[in-house]
């Protein structure tokens, strides 16, 4: 091992797919979806045909769980460090999960809007946009476009929908409402929400294209407008200590551009991992964090176990390329932000453990155990770069040799 006063790794690469839960957390009894487990059920559905050679070598099946992953063998010898983590916060979606990973645990849940926005807020939006707000209630984006897309296209309205998370989505046909106008509308909603102290996590612009419900499809150009993190994060400490932070995917959106030196916004998972490989060739020092988006949906529709597994296999192939790019002074951390069961009819995130894998070419491998907060990741990153931590969380750096 290196001395405690030296940087253990020059570069830390994080890869975070969404909705890869690995079993109910110990306090899952608080959650009505406590029995959900997307990873295990995905393996069951594929009946041994889910081929993940890279994740197998990395020890995904070596992570402690109630039942083995069907068709996946344990790695022998184990050359990476594996464990599982559950969120410390009572509620966890993508936004609060990423914040907790970077040391900022939110104990008071962000606001949700199960019945839509208040009439006063809707009137403000309609006055600003000179367009009618339709739906204004809970729905999936796929259902919203299918049910209201024709009306929006014909009448020039804007579709506003909420979910079980602290998310407000604004959608319109890009042939009727340009992307720039849709972004302007979302920025206005963000401004009004913040001005009125609404703890609304994200406002998401979701343009779609097509002429009729039969060919409506989500278009590129999604943009997230997140509330500013209510405190410093690990990213702020890193950039304040001249440790570069590069965000790929929606990382910049999640942290509202705080603590990010360079942002690469890409919608497609394949593009994000391809760009990660390019960035690794260019950036030899610092933190590179790559968000892979949620695995439970594509084009607004739930993938189901089949689509979920196929997406995992594509990511696994690209992870193999990333492993080949690792240098002895690199640390790769793979984890997830939350669970979401593809075999359930519910769209609500499930309270689960998520996998934790830490790999480096010179690592011997071992167990990291069960971690009680995502903040352990941030604590590990700070210790690695010699930055004192002001956050909760226990570093596992000294367990990696």
mmCIF file of C-alpha atoms in Angstrom:
data_model
loop_
_atom_site.group_PDB
_atom_site.id
_atom_site.type_symbol
_atom_site.label_atom_id
_atom_site.label_comp_id
_atom_site.label_asym_id
_atom_site.label_seq_id
_atom_site.Cartn_x
_atom_site.Cartn_y
_atom_site.Cartn_z
ATOM 1 C CA UNK A 1 0.000 0.000 0.000
ATOM 2 C CA UNK A 2 0.994 3.621 -0.442
ATOM 3 C CA UNK A 3 1.677 5.780 2.562
ATOM 4 C CA UNK A 4 -1.320 7.471 4.142
ATOM 5 C CA UNK A 5 0.001 10.925 3.199
ATOM 6 C CA UNK A 6 0.093 10.085 -0.514
ATOM 7 C CA UNK A 7 -2.653 10.014 -3.122
ATOM 8 C CA UNK A 8 -3.695 6.410 -3.592
ATOM 9 C CA UNK A 9 -5.136 6.902 -7.063
ATOM 10 C CA UNK A 10 -4.522 9.681 -9.545
ATOM 11 C CA UNK A 11 -7.900 9.254 -11.145
ATOM 12 C CA UNK A 12 -11.268 7.963 -9.974
ATOM 13 C CA UNK A 13 -13.817 6.951 -12.598
ATOM 14 C CA UNK A 14 -17.441 6.540 -11.497
ATOM 15 C CA UNK A 15 -20.082 4.786 -13.595
ATOM 16 C CA UNK A 16 -23.638 5.024 -12.251
ATOM 17 C CA UNK A 17 -26.521 3.243 -14.005
ATOM 18 C CA UNK A 18 -29.976 4.008 -12.667
ATOM 19 C CA UNK A 19 -32.451 1.481 -11.275
ATOM 20 C CA UNK A 20 -30.037 -1.383 -10.601
ATOM 21 C CA UNK A 21 -31.232 -2.472 -7.191
ATOM 22 C CA UNK A 22 -29.983 -5.706 -5.670
ATOM 23 C CA UNK A 23 -32.512 -6.545 -2.981
ATOM 24 C CA UNK A 24 -34.666 -4.892 -0.334
ATOM 25 C CA UNK A 25 -32.808 -2.646 2.101
ATOM 26 C CA UNK A 26 -32.990 -3.492 5.789
ATOM 27 C CA UNK A 27 -35.621 -0.794 6.342
ATOM 28 C CA UNK A 28 -37.620 -1.631 3.209
ATOM 29 C CA UNK A 29 -40.669 -2.409 5.359
ATOM 30 C CA UNK A 30 -41.355 1.322 5.121
ATOM 31 C CA UNK A 31 -41.827 0.936 1.378
ATOM 32 C CA UNK A 32 -44.834 -0.669 -0.278
ATOM 33 C CA UNK A 33 -42.544 -2.118 -2.958
ATOM 34 C CA UNK A 34 -40.238 -3.797 -0.483
ATOM 35 C CA UNK A 35 -40.189 -7.131 -2.351
ATOM 36 C CA UNK A 36 -39.005 -5.662 -5.638
ATOM 37 C CA UNK A 37 -35.544 -6.481 -6.922
ATOM 38 C CA UNK A 38 -34.842 -5.577 -10.562
ATOM 39 C CA UNK A 39 -31.435 -7.203 -10.876
ATOM 40 C CA UNK A 40 -32.411 -10.599 -9.469
ATOM 41 C CA UNK A 41 -35.715 -10.719 -11.326
ATOM 42 C CA UNK A 42 -34.006 -9.697 -14.541
ATOM 43 C CA UNK A 43 -31.706 -12.715 -14.209
ATOM 44 C CA UNK A 44 -34.697 -14.962 -13.496
ATOM 45 C CA UNK A 45 -36.556 -13.719 -16.555
ATOM 46 C CA UNK A 46 -33.568 -14.403 -18.821
ATOM 47 C CA UNK A 47 -33.212 -17.953 -17.455
ATOM 48 C CA UNK A 48 -29.430 -18.038 -17.715
ATOM 49 C CA UNK A 49 -29.242 -16.096 -20.989
ATOM 50 C CA UNK A 50 -28.217 -12.785 -19.403
ATOM 51 C CA UNK A 51 -24.538 -12.666 -20.359
ATOM 52 C CA UNK A 52 -22.537 -10.116 -18.357
ATOM 53 C CA UNK A 53 -18.910 -11.295 -18.578
ATOM 54 C CA UNK A 54 -17.362 -8.018 -17.420
ATOM 55 C CA UNK A 55 -19.617 -7.672 -14.382
ATOM 56 C CA UNK A 56 -19.101 -11.366 -13.651
ATOM 57 C CA UNK A 57 -15.325 -10.854 -13.589
ATOM 58 C CA UNK A 58 -15.824 -7.773 -11.424
ATOM 59 C CA UNK A 59 -17.665 -9.872 -8.846
ATOM 60 C CA UNK A 60 -21.287 -8.758 -9.169
ATOM 61 C CA UNK A 61 -22.415 -12.213 -8.015
ATOM 62 C CA UNK A 62 -20.013 -12.019 -5.038
ATOM 63 C CA UNK A 63 -22.034 -9.233 -3.475
ATOM 64 C CA UNK A 64 -23.982 -10.385 -0.425
ATOM 65 C CA UNK A 65 -27.645 -11.027 -1.216
ATOM 66 C CA UNK A 66 -30.572 -13.134 -0.061
ATOM 67 C CA UNK A 67 -30.482 -15.441 -3.093
ATOM 68 C CA UNK A 68 -27.826 -15.993 -5.765
ATOM 69 C CA UNK A 69 -28.180 -14.373 -9.173
ATOM 70 C CA UNK A 70 -29.681 -17.014 -11.439
ATOM 71 C CA UNK A 71 -27.156 -18.074 -14.073
ATOM 72 C CA UNK A 72 -24.295 -15.882 -12.845
ATOM 73 C CA UNK A 73 -21.252 -17.429 -11.201
ATOM 74 C CA UNK A 74 -19.080 -15.878 -8.542
ATOM 75 C CA UNK A 75 -15.652 -14.588 -9.487
ATOM 76 C CA UNK A 76 -12.775 -16.782 -8.281
ATOM 77 C CA UNK A 77 -10.414 -15.260 -7.461
ATOM 78 C CA UNK A 78 -12.139 -11.977 -6.677
ATOM 79 C CA UNK A 79 -9.964 -9.212 -8.142
ATOM 80 C CA UNK A 80 -12.167 -6.246 -7.285
ATOM 81 C CA UNK A 81 -13.742 -5.018 -4.060
ATOM 82 C CA UNK A 82 -17.485 -5.513 -3.777
ATOM 83 C CA UNK A 83 -20.248 -4.613 -1.371
ATOM 84 C CA UNK A 84 -23.696 -3.113 -1.255
ATOM 85 C CA UNK A 85 -25.058 0.228 -0.088
ATOM 86 C CA UNK A 86 -28.406 1.522 1.030
ATOM 87 C CA UNK A 87 -29.375 5.210 1.204
ATOM 88 C CA UNK A 88 -29.315 6.896 4.588
ATOM 89 C CA UNK A 89 -32.131 9.248 3.606
ATOM 90 C CA UNK A 90 -35.679 7.976 4.051
ATOM 91 C CA UNK A 91 -36.496 8.877 0.467
ATOM 92 C CA UNK A 92 -34.230 8.374 -2.500
ATOM 93 C CA UNK A 93 -34.543 9.303 -6.158
ATOM 94 C CA UNK A 94 -31.810 10.086 -8.679
ATOM 95 C CA UNK A 95 -31.317 13.647 -7.452
ATOM 96 C CA UNK A 96 -31.083 12.923 -3.735
ATOM 97 C CA UNK A 97 -29.079 9.726 -4.370
ATOM 98 C CA UNK A 98 -26.356 11.573 -6.260
ATOM 99 C CA UNK A 99 -26.325 14.299 -3.646
ATOM 100 C CA UNK A 100 -25.924 11.681 -0.910
ATOM 101 C CA UNK A 101 -23.094 9.990 -2.827
ATOM 102 C CA UNK A 102 -21.352 13.331 -2.719
ATOM 103 C CA UNK A 103 -21.923 13.815 0.995
ATOM 104 C CA UNK A 104 -25.184 15.758 1.088
ATOM 105 C CA UNK A 105 -27.885 13.620 2.692
ATOM 106 C CA UNK A 106 -31.419 15.005 2.499
ATOM 107 C CA UNK A 107 -33.470 13.974 5.515
ATOM 108 C CA UNK A 108 -36.529 16.093 4.729
ATOM 109 C CA UNK A 109 -38.077 14.727 1.528
ATOM 110 C CA UNK A 110 -38.383 17.023 -1.448
ATOM 111 C CA UNK A 111 -41.916 18.024 -2.378
ATOM 112 C CA UNK A 112 -44.065 15.946 -4.693
ATOM 113 C CA UNK A 113 -47.237 16.977 -6.510
ATOM 114 C CA UNK A 114 -49.509 13.930 -6.833
ATOM 115 C CA UNK A 115 -52.501 16.020 -7.921
ATOM 116 C CA UNK A 116 -50.531 18.469 -10.043
ATOM 117 C CA UNK A 117 -49.516 22.065 -9.514
ATOM 118 C CA UNK A 118 -51.696 24.535 -7.630
ATOM 119 C CA UNK A 119 -54.108 26.548 -9.770
ATOM 120 C CA UNK A 120 -52.223 29.778 -9.005
ATOM 121 C CA UNK A 121 -48.972 28.294 -10.288
ATOM 122 C CA UNK A 122 -50.689 26.987 -13.429
ATOM 123 C CA UNK A 123 -52.115 30.460 -14.152
ATOM 124 C CA UNK A 124 -48.626 31.960 -13.872
ATOM 125 C CA UNK A 125 -47.308 29.458 -16.399
ATOM 126 C CA UNK A 126 -50.199 30.064 -18.789
ATOM 127 C CA UNK A 127 -49.768 33.831 -18.566
ATOM 128 C CA UNK A 128 -46.024 33.582 -19.201
ATOM 129 C CA UNK A 129 -46.338 31.168 -22.118
ATOM 130 C CA UNK A 130 -49.670 32.295 -23.567
ATOM 131 C CA UNK A 131 -50.410 28.577 -23.826
ATOM 132 C CA UNK A 132 -52.858 26.355 -21.972
ATOM 133 C CA UNK A 133 -51.530 23.811 -19.464
ATOM 134 C CA UNK A 134 -53.034 20.354 -19.984
ATOM 135 C CA UNK A 135 -52.921 17.167 -17.902
ATOM 136 C CA UNK A 136 -51.327 18.730 -14.784
ATOM 137 C CA UNK A 137 -51.300 15.445 -12.916
ATOM 138 C CA UNK A 138 -49.398 12.246 -12.347
ATOM 139 C CA UNK A 139 -48.502 10.184 -15.391
ATOM 140 C CA UNK A 140 -45.594 8.531 -17.158
ATOM 141 C CA UNK A 141 -44.144 10.553 -20.012
ATOM 142 C CA UNK A 142 -45.061 7.800 -22.482
ATOM 143 C CA UNK A 143 -48.707 7.758 -21.393
ATOM 144 C CA UNK A 144 -48.850 11.557 -21.297
ATOM 145 C CA UNK A 145 -47.700 11.907 -24.895
ATOM 146 C CA UNK A 146 -49.971 9.101 -26.065
ATOM 147 C CA UNK A 147 -53.032 10.548 -24.293
ATOM 148 C CA UNK A 148 -52.463 14.282 -24.723
ATOM 149 C CA UNK A 149 -49.932 14.621 -27.534
ATOM 150 C CA UNK A 150 -52.522 15.063 -30.288
ATOM 151 C CA UNK A 151 -54.340 17.811 -28.381
ATOM 152 C CA UNK A 152 -51.056 19.535 -27.648
ATOM 153 C CA UNK A 153 -49.993 19.331 -31.293
ATOM 154 C CA UNK A 154 -53.299 20.624 -32.636
ATOM 155 C CA UNK A 155 -53.954 23.353 -30.085
ATOM 156 C CA UNK A 156 -50.456 24.445 -29.089
ATOM 157 C CA UNK A 157 -50.848 23.630 -25.393
ATOM 158 C CA UNK A 158 -48.087 22.381 -23.099
ATOM 159 C CA UNK A 159 -48.285 19.070 -21.269
ATOM 160 C CA UNK A 160 -47.313 19.249 -17.589
ATOM 161 C CA UNK A 161 -47.029 16.012 -15.639
ATOM 162 C CA UNK A 162 -45.828 14.933 -12.215
ATOM 163 C CA UNK A 163 -44.704 11.633 -10.721
ATOM 164 C CA UNK A 164 -44.088 9.981 -7.374
ATOM 165 C CA UNK A 165 -40.681 11.695 -7.365
ATOM 166 C CA UNK A 166 -40.010 15.386 -6.932
ATOM 167 C CA UNK A 167 -40.141 15.876 -10.677
ATOM 168 C CA UNK A 168 -42.196 18.062 -12.987
ATOM 169 C CA UNK A 169 -41.989 17.274 -16.703
ATOM 170 C CA UNK A 170 -43.000 19.706 -19.426
ATOM 171 C CA UNK A 171 -43.584 18.252 -22.869
ATOM 172 C CA UNK A 172 -44.567 19.569 -26.285
ATOM 173 C CA UNK A 173 -44.260 18.623 -29.928
ATOM 174 C CA UNK A 174 -41.087 20.293 -31.164
ATOM 175 C CA UNK A 175 -42.856 21.135 -34.423
ATOM 176 C CA UNK A 176 -45.252 23.324 -32.409
ATOM 177 C CA UNK A 177 -43.129 24.502 -29.473
ATOM 178 C CA UNK A 178 -39.440 24.831 -30.291
ATOM 179 C CA UNK A 179 -36.873 23.342 -27.960
ATOM 180 C CA UNK A 180 -35.604 26.791 -27.048
ATOM 181 C CA UNK A 181 -39.110 27.902 -26.096
ATOM 182 C CA UNK A 182 -39.618 24.719 -24.084
ATOM 183 C CA UNK A 183 -36.335 25.377 -22.245
ATOM 184 C CA UNK A 184 -37.407 28.961 -21.574
ATOM 185 C CA UNK A 185 -40.692 27.717 -20.106
ATOM 186 C CA UNK A 186 -38.848 25.269 -17.833
ATOM 187 C CA UNK A 187 -36.450 27.980 -16.666
ATOM 188 C CA UNK A 188 -39.442 30.143 -15.780
ATOM 189 C CA UNK A 189 -41.042 27.328 -13.793
ATOM 190 C CA UNK A 190 -37.731 26.756 -12.019
ATOM 191 C CA UNK A 191 -37.566 30.471 -11.150
ATOM 192 C CA UNK A 192 -41.126 30.561 -9.792
ATOM 193 C CA UNK A 193 -40.648 27.360 -7.796
ATOM 194 C CA UNK A 194 -37.451 28.667 -6.194
ATOM 195 C CA UNK A 195 -38.944 32.095 -5.548
ATOM 196 C CA UNK A 196 -41.812 30.465 -3.676
ATOM 197 C CA UNK A 197 -39.481 28.129 -1.738
ATOM 198 C CA UNK A 198 -40.939 25.000 -3.284
ATOM 199 C CA UNK A 199 -38.586 22.070 -2.770
ATOM 200 C CA UNK A 200 -39.124 20.829 -6.314
ATOM 201 C CA UNK A 201 -36.214 18.621 -7.281
ATOM 202 C CA UNK A 202 -36.214 18.765 -11.061
ATOM 203 C CA UNK A 203 -38.100 20.352 -13.925
ATOM 204 C CA UNK A 204 -37.499 18.356 -17.092
ATOM 205 C CA UNK A 205 -38.027 19.522 -20.661
ATOM 206 C CA UNK A 206 -39.229 16.575 -22.782
ATOM 207 C CA UNK A 207 -39.762 17.496 -26.449
ATOM 208 C CA UNK A 208 -41.443 14.919 -28.663
ATOM 209 C CA UNK A 209 -41.929 14.508 -32.404
ATOM 210 C CA UNK A 210 -44.514 12.986 -34.749
ATOM 211 C CA UNK A 211 -47.889 13.727 -36.297
ATOM 212 C CA UNK A 212 -50.176 11.298 -34.474
ATOM 213 C CA UNK A 213 -50.203 8.999 -31.408
ATOM 214 C CA UNK A 214 -49.196 6.110 -33.664
ATOM 215 C CA UNK A 215 -45.817 7.705 -34.378
ATOM 216 C CA UNK A 216 -45.252 10.085 -31.461
ATOM 217 C CA UNK A 217 -41.753 9.572 -30.059
ATOM 218 C CA UNK A 218 -39.617 11.387 -27.525
ATOM 219 C CA UNK A 219 -37.118 13.552 -29.369
ATOM 220 C CA UNK A 220 -33.567 14.357 -28.355
ATOM 221 C CA UNK A 221 -32.928 17.471 -26.359
ATOM 222 C CA UNK A 222 -34.076 16.509 -22.881
ATOM 223 C CA UNK A 223 -32.850 19.031 -20.343
ATOM 224 C CA UNK A 224 -33.110 18.903 -16.544
ATOM 225 C CA UNK A 225 -33.375 22.009 -14.382
ATOM 226 C CA UNK A 226 -32.563 20.915 -10.840
ATOM 227 C CA UNK A 227 -32.810 22.845 -7.627
ATOM 228 C CA UNK A 228 -29.445 24.009 -6.335
ATOM 229 C CA UNK A 229 -28.055 21.567 -3.750
ATOM 230 C CA UNK A 230 -28.844 23.040 -0.310
ATOM 231 C CA UNK A 231 -25.217 22.884 0.795
ATOM 232 C CA UNK A 232 -21.722 22.084 -0.380
ATOM 233 C CA UNK A 233 -20.943 18.667 -1.800
ATOM 234 C CA UNK A 234 -17.796 16.609 -2.299
ATOM 235 C CA UNK A 235 -17.640 18.076 -5.804
ATOM 236 C CA UNK A 236 -17.345 21.596 -4.387
ATOM 237 C CA UNK A 237 -14.459 20.513 -2.159
ATOM 238 C CA UNK A 238 -12.712 18.784 -5.052
ATOM 239 C CA UNK A 239 -12.893 21.729 -7.436
ATOM 240 C CA UNK A 240 -11.988 24.079 -4.590
ATOM 241 C CA UNK A 241 -8.829 22.007 -4.071
ATOM 242 C CA UNK A 242 -7.891 22.043 -7.779
ATOM 243 C CA UNK A 243 -8.992 18.441 -8.347
ATOM 244 C CA UNK A 244 -10.783 18.420 -11.736
ATOM 245 C CA UNK A 245 -14.334 17.104 -11.884
ATOM 246 C CA UNK A 246 -15.821 16.024 -15.207
ATOM 247 C CA UNK A 247 -19.485 15.074 -15.466
ATOM 248 C CA UNK A 248 -20.845 12.956 -18.309
ATOM 249 C CA UNK A 249 -24.603 12.577 -18.843
ATOM 250 C CA UNK A 250 -26.939 14.457 -16.524
ATOM 251 C CA UNK A 251 -24.374 14.939 -13.729
ATOM 252 C CA UNK A 252 -24.154 18.661 -14.411
ATOM 253 C CA UNK A 253 -27.957 18.966 -14.328
ATOM 254 C CA UNK A 254 -28.226 17.042 -11.052
ATOM 255 C CA UNK A 255 -25.752 19.326 -9.299
ATOM 256 C CA UNK A 256 -27.049 22.491 -11.011
ATOM 257 C CA UNK A 257 -23.555 23.123 -12.415
ATOM 258 C CA UNK A 258 -22.055 23.329 -8.922
ATOM 259 C CA UNK A 259 -18.664 21.665 -8.447
ATOM 260 C CA UNK A 260 -18.302 20.660 -12.105
ATOM 261 C CA UNK A 261 -15.305 21.793 -14.171
ATOM 262 C CA UNK A 262 -16.438 20.271 -17.452
ATOM 263 C CA UNK A 263 -19.802 18.865 -18.459
ATOM 264 C CA UNK A 264 -20.562 16.523 -21.368
ATOM 265 C CA UNK A 265 -24.315 16.194 -21.796
ATOM 266 C CA UNK A 266 -25.344 13.155 -23.831
ATOM 267 C CA UNK A 267 -28.701 11.389 -23.800
ATOM 268 C CA UNK A 268 -27.755 7.957 -25.091
ATOM 269 C CA UNK A 269 -26.022 5.477 -22.748
ATOM 270 C CA UNK A 270 -23.788 4.110 -25.512
ATOM 271 C CA UNK A 271 -22.631 7.620 -26.359
ATOM 272 C CA UNK A 272 -21.908 8.375 -22.716
ATOM 273 C CA UNK A 273 -19.659 5.353 -22.271
ATOM 274 C CA UNK A 274 -17.949 5.973 -25.609
ATOM 275 C CA UNK A 275 -17.245 9.546 -24.534
ATOM 276 C CA UNK A 276 -16.007 8.298 -21.156
ATOM 277 C CA UNK A 277 -13.333 6.269 -22.939
ATOM 278 C CA UNK A 278 -12.276 9.375 -24.873
ATOM 279 C CA UNK A 279 -12.162 11.480 -21.705
ATOM 280 C CA UNK A 280 -10.034 8.838 -19.987
ATOM 281 C CA UNK A 281 -7.512 9.169 -22.810
ATOM 282 C CA UNK A 282 -7.367 12.931 -22.239
ATOM 283 C CA UNK A 283 -7.806 13.402 -18.474
ATOM 284 C CA UNK A 284 -5.237 11.630 -16.298
ATOM 285 C CA UNK A 285 -6.124 13.214 -12.944
ATOM 286 C CA UNK A 286 -9.277 13.925 -10.972
ATOM 287 C CA UNK A 287 -12.829 12.572 -10.833
ATOM 288 C CA UNK A 288 -14.812 11.520 -13.901
ATOM 289 C CA UNK A 289 -18.440 10.786 -13.058
ATOM 290 C CA UNK A 290 -20.683 9.179 -15.677
ATOM 291 C CA UNK A 291 -24.437 8.896 -15.253
ATOM 292 C CA UNK A 292 -26.041 6.230 -17.435
ATOM 293 C CA UNK A 293 -29.614 7.284 -16.846
ATOM 294 C CA UNK A 294 -32.449 5.088 -15.677
ATOM 295 C CA UNK A 295 -32.604 1.525 -16.936
ATOM 296 C CA UNK A 296 -36.342 1.211 -16.327
ATOM 297 C CA UNK A 297 -37.550 3.219 -19.304
ATOM 298 C CA UNK A 298 -36.821 4.004 -22.929
ATOM 299 C CA UNK A 299 -38.687 6.587 -24.986
ATOM 300 C CA UNK A 300 -40.996 7.058 -22.022
ATOM 301 C CA UNK A 301 -42.077 3.427 -21.822
ATOM 302 C CA UNK A 302 -41.026 0.907 -19.181
ATOM 303 C CA UNK A 303 -38.521 -1.524 -20.622
ATOM 304 C CA UNK A 304 -39.667 -4.654 -18.818
ATOM 305 C CA UNK A 305 -37.203 -7.339 -17.820
ATOM 306 C CA UNK A 306 -36.265 -8.129 -21.424
ATOM 307 C CA UNK A 307 -35.308 -4.559 -22.303
ATOM 308 C CA UNK A 308 -33.678 -4.088 -18.916
ATOM 309 C CA UNK A 309 -31.440 -7.107 -19.472
ATOM 310 C CA UNK A 310 -30.537 -6.123 -23.024
ATOM 311 C CA UNK A 311 -29.515 -2.689 -21.795
ATOM 312 C CA UNK A 312 -27.348 -4.253 -19.093
ATOM 313 C CA UNK A 313 -25.598 -6.436 -21.671
ATOM 314 C CA UNK A 314 -24.776 -3.430 -23.873
ATOM 315 C CA UNK A 315 -23.328 -1.593 -20.888
ATOM 316 C CA UNK A 316 -21.362 -4.687 -19.867
ATOM 317 C CA UNK A 317 -19.662 -4.815 -23.276
ATOM 318 C CA UNK A 318 -18.577 -1.190 -23.016
ATOM 319 C CA UNK A 319 -17.455 -1.630 -19.419
ATOM 320 C CA UNK A 320 -15.000 -4.205 -20.773
ATOM 321 C CA UNK A 321 -13.466 -1.480 -22.935
ATOM 322 C CA UNK A 322 -13.249 0.854 -19.961
ATOM 323 C CA UNK A 323 -11.527 -1.821 -17.867
ATOM 324 C CA UNK A 324 -8.916 -2.149 -20.615
ATOM 325 C CA UNK A 325 -8.242 1.595 -20.370
ATOM 326 C CA UNK A 326 -7.570 1.553 -16.616
ATOM 327 C CA UNK A 327 -4.072 2.350 -15.419
ATOM 328 C CA UNK A 328 -2.561 1.063 -12.161
ATOM 329 C CA UNK A 329 -3.188 4.512 -10.672
ATOM 330 C CA UNK A 330 -6.908 4.431 -11.559
ATOM 331 C CA UNK A 331 -9.862 3.435 -9.401
ATOM 332 C CA UNK A 332 -13.149 2.470 -11.059
ATOM 333 C CA UNK A 333 -16.280 2.713 -8.916
ATOM 334 C CA UNK A 334 -19.528 1.207 -10.201
ATOM 335 C CA UNK A 335 -22.737 1.744 -8.259
ATOM 336 C CA UNK A 336 -26.376 2.772 -8.847
ATOM 337 C CA UNK A 337 -28.746 5.409 -7.570
ATOM 338 C CA UNK A 338 -31.897 3.441 -6.733
ATOM 339 C CA UNK A 339 -34.009 0.409 -7.588
ATOM 340 C CA UNK A 340 -37.058 0.098 -9.816
ATOM 341 C CA UNK A 341 -38.606 -3.301 -10.496
ATOM 342 C CA UNK A 342 -39.404 -4.049 -14.141
ATOM 343 C CA UNK A 343 -41.823 -6.844 -13.236
ATOM 344 C CA UNK A 344 -43.984 -4.503 -11.160
ATOM 345 C CA UNK A 345 -46.803 -2.367 -12.544
ATOM 346 C CA UNK A 346 -45.715 0.464 -10.296
ATOM 347 C CA UNK A 347 -43.318 3.131 -11.498
ATOM 348 C CA UNK A 348 -42.242 4.164 -8.024
ATOM 349 C CA UNK A 349 -38.588 3.709 -7.098
ATOM 350 C CA UNK A 350 -37.985 0.837 -4.721
ATOM 351 C CA UNK A 351 -36.006 0.989 -1.509
ATOM 352 C CA UNK A 352 -33.141 -1.379 -2.119
ATOM 353 C CA UNK A 353 -29.469 -1.964 -1.699
ATOM 354 C CA UNK A 354 -27.459 -1.013 -4.767
ATOM 355 C CA UNK A 355 -24.223 -2.729 -5.843
ATOM 356 C CA UNK A 356 -20.829 -1.265 -5.014
ATOM 357 C CA UNK A 357 -17.827 -2.370 -7.058
ATOM 358 C CA UNK A 358 -14.359 -0.822 -6.751
ATOM 359 C CA UNK A 359 -11.709 -2.050 -9.187
ATOM 360 C CA UNK A 360 -8.131 -1.194 -10.088
ATOM 361 C CA UNK A 361 -5.566 -3.158 -12.122
ATOM 362 C CA UNK A 362 -3.368 -3.649 -9.043
ATOM 363 C CA UNK A 363 -6.171 -4.417 -6.562
ATOM 364 C CA UNK A 364 -6.242 -7.829 -4.911
ATOM 365 C CA UNK A 365 -9.991 -7.948 -4.291
ATOM 366 C CA UNK A 366 -12.168 -8.435 -1.249
ATOM 367 C CA UNK A 367 -15.424 -7.552 0.472
ATOM 368 C CA UNK A 368 -16.535 -4.021 1.352
ATOM 369 C CA UNK A 369 -19.522 -5.288 3.306
ATOM 370 C CA UNK A 370 -22.874 -3.565 3.728
ATOM 371 C CA UNK A 371 -22.612 0.215 3.751
ATOM 372 C CA UNK A 372 -25.315 2.313 5.431
ATOM 373 C CA UNK A 373 -25.011 5.468 3.347
ATOM 374 C CA UNK A 374 -24.142 6.430 -0.208
ATOM 375 C CA UNK A 375 -21.897 9.080 1.376
ATOM 376 C CA UNK A 376 -19.231 6.408 1.922
ATOM 377 C CA UNK A 377 -18.364 6.910 -1.755
ATOM 378 C CA UNK A 378 -17.790 10.630 -1.331
ATOM 379 C CA UNK A 379 -15.750 10.049 1.832
ATOM 380 C CA UNK A 380 -13.533 7.621 -0.081
ATOM 381 C CA UNK A 381 -12.995 10.099 -2.907
ATOM 382 C CA UNK A 382 -12.043 12.895 -0.516
ATOM 383 C CA UNK A 383 -9.618 10.725 1.445
ATOM 384 C CA UNK A 384 -7.997 9.596 -1.772
ATOM 385 C CA UNK A 385 -7.224 13.175 -2.789
ATOM 386 C CA UNK A 386 -6.134 14.179 0.704
ATOM 387 C CA UNK A 387 -9.073 16.529 1.353
ATOM 388 C CA UNK A 388 -10.560 16.642 4.888
ATOM 389 C CA UNK A 389 -14.205 15.593 4.900
ATOM 390 C CA UNK A 390 -16.958 17.673 6.454
ATOM 391 C CA UNK A 391 -19.643 15.148 5.543
ATOM 392 C CA UNK A 392 -21.064 11.924 6.972
ATOM 393 C CA UNK A 393 -19.830 8.695 5.501
ATOM 394 C CA UNK A 394 -16.953 6.292 6.135
ATOM 395 C CA UNK A 395 -14.189 5.905 3.599
ATOM 396 C CA UNK A 396 -13.379 2.403 2.372
ATOM 397 C CA UNK A 397 -10.092 3.523 0.810
ATOM 398 C CA UNK A 398 -7.980 1.712 3.417
ATOM 399 C CA UNK A 399 -9.705 -1.563 2.497
ATOM 400 C CA UNK A 400 -8.447 -1.349 -1.086
ATOM 401 C CA UNK A 401 -4.896 -2.530 -1.659
#
